[in-house]
Coordinates of C-alpha atoms in Angstrom, one line a residue:
M35 CA 25.8 -26.5 -10.6
Y36 CA 25.8 -28.5 -13.9
N37 CA 23.4 -31.3 -14.5
M38 CA 24.3 -35.0 -14.7
L39 CA 24.4 -35.1 -18.5
T40 CA 26.8 -32.2 -18.7
N41 CA 29.1 -33.8 -16.1
I42 CA 29.2 -37.0 -18.1
Y43 CA 30.2 -35.0 -21.2
I44 CA 33.0 -33.3 -19.3
L45 CA 34.2 -36.6 -17.9
I46 CA 34.4 -38.0 -21.4
I47 CA 36.3 -34.9 -22.6
V48 CA 38.8 -35.4 -19.8
A49 CA 39.2 -39.1 -20.6
V50 CA 39.8 -38.2 -24.3
T51 CA 42.3 -35.5 -23.3
L52 CA 44.2 -37.9 -21.1
S53 CA 44.3 -40.5 -23.9
F54 CA 45.5 -37.8 -26.4
E55 CA 48.2 -36.6 -24.0
L56 CA 49.4 -40.2 -23.4
L57 CA 49.6 -40.8 -27.2
I58 CA 51.6 -37.6 -27.7
T59 CA 54.0 -38.3 -24.9
K60 CA 54.6 -41.8 -26.2
L61 CA 55.4 -40.5 -29.7
L62 CA 57.8 -37.9 -28.2
D63 CA 59.2 -40.4 -25.8
V64 CA 58.6 -38.1 -22.7
S65 CA 57.0 -38.5 -19.4
S66 CA 53.2 -38.1 -19.3
A67 CA 53.2 -37.2 -15.6
L68 CA 53.2 -33.4 -16.0
P69 CA 50.3 -33.1 -18.6
W70 CA 48.3 -35.7 -16.8
G71 CA 48.8 -34.0 -13.5
I72 CA 47.7 -30.6 -14.9
T73 CA 44.6 -32.1 -16.6
I74 CA 43.6 -34.2 -13.6
S75 CA 44.2 -31.2 -11.2
I76 CA 41.9 -28.9 -13.4
Y77 CA 39.2 -31.6 -13.4
L78 CA 39.5 -32.1 -9.6
L79 CA 39.2 -28.3 -9.1
F80 CA 36.1 -28.3 -11.3
V81 CA 34.5 -31.2 -9.3
L82 CA 35.4 -29.5 -6.0
S83 CA 33.9 -26.2 -7.1
Q84 CA 30.7 -28.0 -8.0
I85 CA 30.6 -29.7 -4.6
L86 CA 31.0 -26.3 -2.9
V87 CA 28.3 -24.7 -5.1
K88 CA 26.0 -27.6 -4.3
A89 CA 26.7 -27.4 -0.6
N90 CA 26.1 -23.7 -0.6
E91 CA 22.9 -24.1 -2.6
E92 CA 21.6 -26.7 -0.1
S93 CA 22.6 -24.6 2.8
E94 CA 20.8 -21.6 1.4
K95 CA 17.8 -23.7 0.4
N96 CA 17.5 -25.0 4.0
R97 CA 17.9 -21.5 5.4
V98 CA 15.1 -20.2 3.2
K99 CA 12.9 -23.3 4.0
G100 CA 13.5 -22.7 7.7
L101 CA 12.5 -19.1 7.4
L102 CA 9.3 -20.0 5.4
N103 CA 8.3 -22.6 8.0
E104 CA 8.9 -20.0 10.7
I105 CA 6.6 -17.6 8.9
M106 CA 4.0 -20.3 8.5
D107 CA 4.1 -21.3 12.1
T108 CA 3.8 -17.6 13.2
I109 CA 1.0 -16.3 11.0
N110 CA -0.8 -19.6 10.1
G111 CA 0.0 -19.5 6.4
I112 CA 1.7 -17.8 3.5
P113 CA -0.5 -16.1 0.9
V114 CA 0.8 -16.9 -2.6
I115 CA -0.4 -16.0 -6.2
N116 CA 0.5 -17.7 -9.4
K117 CA 1.2 -15.0 -12.0
N118 CA 2.6 -15.8 -15.4
E119 CA 3.4 -19.3 -14.2
K120 CA 5.5 -17.9 -11.4
L121 CA 4.8 -18.2 -7.7
I122 CA 4.8 -14.8 -6.0
I123 CA 4.4 -14.5 -2.2
K124 CA 2.2 -11.6 -1.1
W125 CA 4.7 -9.9 1.1
D126 CA 2.5 -7.0 1.9
I127 CA 0.1 -9.3 3.7
V128 CA 2.9 -11.3 5.3
F129 CA 4.5 -8.1 6.7
K130 CA 1.2 -6.8 8.0
K131 CA 0.4 -10.0 9.8
L132 CA 3.9 -10.1 11.3
V133 CA 3.5 -6.6 12.6
D134 CA 0.1 -7.5 14.0
H135 CA 1.7 -10.4 15.8
K136 CA 4.6 -8.2 16.8
E137 CA 7.1 -10.7 15.3
F138 CA 9.7 -8.1 14.4
G139 CA 12.5 -10.6 14.5
I140 CA 11.1 -12.6 11.6
Y141 CA 10.3 -9.3 9.9
D142 CA 14.0 -8.3 10.1
K143 CA 15.1 -11.8 8.8
I144 CA 12.9 -11.4 5.7
I145 CA 14.4 -7.9 5.1
K146 CA 18.0 -9.2 5.4
N147 CA 17.3 -12.2 3.1
K148 CA 15.5 -10.0 0.5
T149 CA 12.1 -10.9 -0.7
H150 CA 13.1 -11.3 -4.3
H151 CA 15.8 -13.8 -3.2
I152 CA 13.2 -15.9 -1.3
D153 CA 10.8 -15.7 -4.3
A154 CA 13.6 -17.0 -6.5
Y155 CA 14.2 -20.0 -4.3
V156 CA 10.5 -20.7 -4.1
N157 CA 10.2 -20.8 -7.9
K158 CA 13.4 -22.9 -8.2
Y159 CA 12.3 -25.3 -5.5
P160 CA 8.5 -25.3 -5.1
S161 CA 8.9 -28.1 -2.6
L162 CA 10.0 -25.5 -0.1
L163 CA 6.3 -24.6 0.2
K164 CA 4.8 -28.1 0.5
D165 CA 5.9 -31.4 1.9
D166 CA 4.2 -34.0 4.1
S167 CA 3.2 -31.4 6.6
I168 CA 2.1 -28.6 4.2
D169 CA -0.9 -28.0 1.9
L170 CA -1.1 -25.9 -1.3
R171 CA -4.7 -24.8 -1.5
E172 CA -6.3 -23.1 -4.5
I173 CA -8.9 -20.5 -3.6
R174 CA -12.2 -21.2 -5.4
Y175 CA -13.0 -17.5 -5.9
N176 CA -10.1 -16.8 -8.3
I177 CA -8.8 -18.4 -11.4
D178 CA -5.2 -17.5 -10.4
L179 CA -3.5 -19.6 -7.7
N180 CA -4.4 -17.3 -4.8
S181 CA -3.1 -19.7 -2.1
T182 CA -2.3 -20.0 1.5
I183 CA 0.5 -22.3 2.3
K184 CA -0.2 -23.7 5.7
N185 CA 1.3 -26.2 8.2
K186 CA -1.0 -29.1 9.1
R187 CA 0.1 -28.8 12.7
K188 CA -2.1 -25.8 12.9
K189 CA -5.1 -27.5 11.2
D190 CA -7.1 -28.0 14.4
E191 CA -7.1 -24.3 15.2
K192 CA -9.8 -21.8 14.1
I193 CA -8.2 -20.5 10.8
D194 CA -11.2 -19.5 8.6
T195 CA -10.1 -15.9 8.3
E196 CA -6.5 -17.0 7.6
L197 CA -7.4 -19.3 4.7
V198 CA -9.5 -16.6 3.0
K199 CA -11.8 -19.2 1.5
D200 CA -15.3 -17.6 1.7
E201 CA -16.9 -14.5 0.4
E202 CA -16.8 -12.7 3.8
N203 CA -13.1 -13.1 4.1
K204 CA -12.6 -12.1 0.5
R205 CA -14.2 -8.8 1.3
R206 CA -12.1 -8.2 4.4
L207 CA -10.1 -5.0 3.9
F208 CA -6.6 -4.0 5.1
I209 CA -4.8 -0.7 5.2
R210 CA -2.6 -0.8 2.1
E211 CA -1.3 2.8 2.2
I212 CA -1.8 5.9 4.4
R213 CA -0.6 9.5 4.1
E214 CA -1.5 12.8 5.6
D215 CA -4.8 13.2 3.7
T216 CA -5.2 10.0 1.6
A217 CA -5.3 6.3 2.2
V218 CA -5.9 3.1 0.2
F219 CA -7.7 0.0 1.5
S220 CA -7.7 -3.3 -0.3
N221 CA -8.4 -7.0 0.3
Y222 CA -6.0 -9.8 0.5
N223 CA -5.4 -10.2 -3.3
S224 CA -5.9 -6.5 -4.2
S225 CA -9.0 -7.2 -6.3
I226 CA -10.9 -4.7 -4.2
Y227 CA -9.7 -1.1 -3.9
V228 CA -11.1 1.7 -1.9
D229 CA -9.4 5.2 -2.2
V230 CA -9.9 7.6 0.7
M231 CA -9.5 11.3 0.4
L232 CA -9.6 14.1 3.0
K233 CA -10.8 17.3 1.4
N234 CA -10.1 20.7 2.8
E235 CA -13.1 22.9 3.2
Y236 CA -13.2 26.7 3.9
V237 CA -16.9 27.5 3.4
P238 CA -20.2 26.0 4.6
E239 CA -22.0 23.5 2.4
N240 CA -24.6 26.1 1.3
A241 CA -21.9 28.7 0.4
V242 CA -22.9 28.7 -3.3
E243 CA -26.6 29.4 -2.5
K244 CA -25.8 32.1 0.0
D245 CA -22.9 33.5 -2.2
I246 CA -20.4 33.2 0.7
D247 CA -16.8 33.8 -0.3
H248 CA -13.7 32.2 1.2
D249 CA -13.1 33.4 4.7
S250 CA -9.6 32.7 6.2
N251 CA -11.2 32.6 9.7
Y252 CA -12.9 29.2 8.8
D253 CA -11.3 25.8 8.5
G254 CA -12.8 22.5 7.9
F255 CA -12.8 19.2 6.1
S256 CA -14.8 16.3 4.7
V257 CA -13.8 12.7 3.8
W258 CA -14.7 10.9 0.6
M259 CA -14.2 7.4 -0.6
A260 CA -14.0 6.2 -4.2
Y261 CA -15.2 2.6 -4.9
Q262 CA -16.2 1.1 -8.3
N263 CA -16.4 4.5 -10.0
E264 CA -18.6 5.9 -7.3
K265 CA -17.7 8.7 -4.9
I266 CA -19.2 8.4 -1.4
N267 CA -19.1 11.1 1.4
V268 CA -18.4 9.2 4.6
V269 CA -17.6 12.3 6.8
P270 CA -19.9 15.2 6.1
R271 CA -18.3 18.6 6.0
V272 CA -17.3 19.9 9.4
M273 CA -16.3 23.6 9.9
M274 CA -14.6 25.5 12.7
H275 CA -14.5 29.3 13.2
K276 CA -11.1 30.9 14.2
K277 CA -9.7 27.5 14.8
Q278 CA -7.3 25.5 12.6
I279 CA -7.8 21.7 12.6
N280 CA -4.8 19.3 12.6
K281 CA -6.4 17.3 9.9
S282 CA -3.6 14.9 9.2
K283 CA -3.5 13.8 12.9
W284 CA -7.3 13.3 13.0
F285 CA -7.0 11.3 9.7
V286 CA -4.4 8.9 11.1
D287 CA -6.1 8.6 14.5
N288 CA -9.5 7.7 12.9
I289 CA -8.1 5.4 10.2
N290 CA -9.8 2.3 11.8
A291 CA -13.2 4.0 11.9
L292 CA -12.7 5.0 8.2
L293 CA -11.8 1.3 7.5
D294 CA -15.1 0.3 9.0
C295 CA -16.9 2.7 6.7
A296 CA -15.0 1.3 3.7
T297 CA -15.9 -2.3 4.7
S298 CA -19.6 -1.3 4.9
I299 CA -19.4 0.3 1.4
V300 CA -17.8 -2.9 0.0
N301 CA -20.7 -4.9 1.5
G302 CA -23.3 -2.6 0.0
D303 CA -24.1 -0.4 3.0
L304 CA -23.7 3.2 2.0
N305 CA -25.3 4.5 5.3
N306 CA -22.3 4.0 7.6
I307 CA -21.5 7.7 8.0
L308 CA -18.9 9.0 10.4
Y309 CA -20.3 12.2 12.0
V310 CA -17.7 14.6 13.5
D311 CA -18.8 17.4 15.9
N312 CA -16.8 20.1 17.6
Y313 CA -16.4 18.0 20.8
K314 CA -14.7 15.2 18.9
L315 CA -12.3 17.7 17.4
I316 CA -11.3 19.3 20.7
N317 CA -7.8 17.6 20.7
Y318 CA -7.1 18.6 17.1
L319 CA -7.7 22.4 17.3
V320 CA -5.2 25.3 17.3
D321 CA -5.9 29.0 17.0
I322 CA -5.7 30.5 13.6
P323 CA -3.1 33.3 13.6
E324 CA -4.7 36.7 13.4
V325 CA -4.3 38.6 10.2
S326 CA -4.6 42.4 10.5
E327 CA -7.7 44.0 8.9
S328 CA -5.6 46.2 6.7
S329 CA -3.9 43.3 5.0
S330 CA -4.7 42.5 1.4
I331 CA -7.3 39.9 0.6
L332 CA -5.3 38.3 -2.2
K333 CA -6.8 36.5 -5.2
F334 CA -5.0 34.4 -7.7
K335 CA -4.6 36.2 -11.1
Q336 CA -2.4 34.1 -13.4
L337 CA 0.3 31.6 -13.9
K338 CA 2.9 32.5 -16.5
N339 CA 6.3 31.2 -17.1
E340 CA 6.2 29.2 -13.8
V341 CA 5.3 32.4 -11.9
L342 CA 2.1 32.7 -9.8
V343 CA 0.7 36.2 -9.5
F344 CA -1.6 37.2 -6.6
M345 CA -3.3 40.6 -6.3
G346 CA -5.5 42.2 -3.8
T347 CA -6.7 45.6 -2.4
D348 CA -7.8 46.3 1.2
K349 CA -10.4 48.7 2.4
N350 CA -7.7 51.5 2.6
N351 CA -7.0 51.0 -1.2
K352 CA -3.6 49.6 -0.5
A353 CA -2.8 47.3 -3.4
T354 CA -0.6 44.3 -2.9
T355 CA 0.9 42.0 -5.6
A356 CA 2.7 38.8 -4.7
Y357 CA 4.9 36.9 -7.1
C358 CA 5.6 33.2 -6.4
E359 CA 7.8 30.7 -8.2
F360 CA 6.0 27.5 -9.0
K361 CA 8.6 24.6 -9.0
T362 CA 7.5 21.1 -10.0
G363 CA 9.3 17.8 -9.9
Y364 CA 8.4 14.1 -10.0
N365 CA 5.2 13.8 -8.0
R366 CA 6.0 17.0 -6.0
F367 CA 5.8 20.8 -6.2
E368 CA 7.0 23.8 -4.2
V369 CA 5.7 27.4 -4.1
I370 CA 8.3 30.1 -3.2
L371 CA 7.2 33.6 -2.5
K372 CA 9.9 35.7 -4.3
N373 CA 8.7 39.3 -4.3
I374 CA 6.0 41.5 -2.8
E375 CA 4.9 44.9 -4.3
V376 CA 2.8 47.3 -2.2
K377 CA 1.2 50.3 -3.9
E378 CA -0.1 53.0 -1.5
D379 CA -0.8 56.7 -2.1
G380 CA 0.8 56.4 -5.6
K381 CA 4.0 55.0 -4.2
I382 CA 5.3 51.5 -5.0
Q383 CA 7.4 49.6 -2.5
S384 CA 9.1 46.3 -3.6
L385 CA 10.4 43.7 -1.2
D386 CA 12.3 40.5 -2.1
V387 CA 11.4 37.6 0.1
D388 CA 12.5 34.2 -1.3
K389 CA 10.5 32.1 1.3
T390 CA 8.8 28.7 0.7
V391 CA 5.1 29.1 1.4
A392 CA 3.8 25.6 0.3
I393 CA 5.1 22.2 -0.6
G394 CA 3.2 19.1 -1.7
S395 CA 3.2 15.8 -3.5
S396 CA 0.9 15.0 -6.3
F397 CA 0.8 13.3 -9.7
Q398 CA -0.9 16.5 -11.0
P399 CA 0.9 19.3 -9.2
L400 CA -0.9 22.2 -11.0
V401 CA -4.4 20.6 -10.3
T402 CA -3.5 20.0 -6.7
M403 CA -2.1 23.5 -6.3
L404 CA -5.3 25.1 -7.7
E405 CA -7.5 22.9 -5.4
K406 CA -5.4 24.0 -2.4
M407 CA -5.5 27.7 -3.4
P408 CA -7.2 28.9 -0.1
E409 CA -4.4 27.4 2.0
L410 CA -1.7 28.8 -0.3
I411 CA -3.2 32.3 -0.1
R412 CA -3.5 32.1 3.6
N413 CA 0.2 31.2 3.9
I414 CA 1.2 34.1 1.6
E415 CA -0.9 36.6 3.7
L416 CA 0.8 35.3 6.9
V417 CA 4.2 36.0 5.4
I418 CA 3.2 39.4 4.2
N419 CA 2.0 40.3 7.7
N420 CA 5.3 38.9 9.3
Q421 CA 3.5 36.0 11.0
D422 CA 4.5 32.3 11.2
I423 CA 3.1 29.7 8.9
S424 CA 1.7 26.7 10.9
S425 CA 2.3 24.3 8.0
I426 CA 3.6 24.6 4.5
V427 CA 2.4 21.1 3.5
I428 CA -0.8 21.6 1.4
S429 CA -1.0 18.3 -0.5

């Protein structure tokens, strides 16, 4: 849609064109009906197209405004930030609140309309976010325009937590991201971040003092949180013997308890520890597959030309060498057992396998693979002994 000044210029051009056509037709002594008809028709089509564009624009604007008002009425406000002189709606917070309120219909409407499309209209028509019934509030804790757009009809309700206008609400954390063994908590404007990591454990805490080596019959974990360059242990190491823990399920099931620990850390309390005993893990345990005593106790030897080499000798002097291909991609890796060599009584037997024993996702695949080496070795030994792997995911 062109502005008023542009339309005036175009109208003047049309008038000049009509005058020029009239002059030419008079000089040639022909009728001016045809050229005038063409020029006027083109101009009318131009005007009609602008009317249609304007009507479509108004219709889309009203549709977006209706959706925004529907969101505001449902979740008591819309969180907004002002970044580089552009209004940006905090859609992650909006989506979380809609899910909390079980308003999946509005959720679907937003997805269908596209968030960037709504943001574009909000920046083109800021009045969509405020009129005689809507306030634009600037949060006093941030220089940026961290705002909540709110209908005055809801003003009499208790809305302190929704407006996020005091220090307590500023420190309120939400689940930003959760995976099998990691999670991220943050506050409403992402100025506070807490990273959560579940660490696999295979030896007791005093293993170094007692010179205890890795034992595949043990399985355990601990949980750590990183906040402001400080690493805090919120779940002390828990170990199980001859039992395998479904750690990812435990992690997801206890995410709210971990969120409480993170909230305490943000508020300066480092003593909120989540203690886990055997009784609390009873629903997360499975038996560790038995590995025969004569099997090789493998140890990692080298990584060369994307090939991992593992070697081990059992008590019967049977030497086993396993060769694995280490494939990496964007934020992921895969370990494939390609070949097994067994040397016994001077004879060497070679067996081609070509079986995936581990997959994972990480920004540093090699580092993660080395950290998860006990799990990887366990899976390789299970394959060597013709046993099933319970899980190939080790990230």
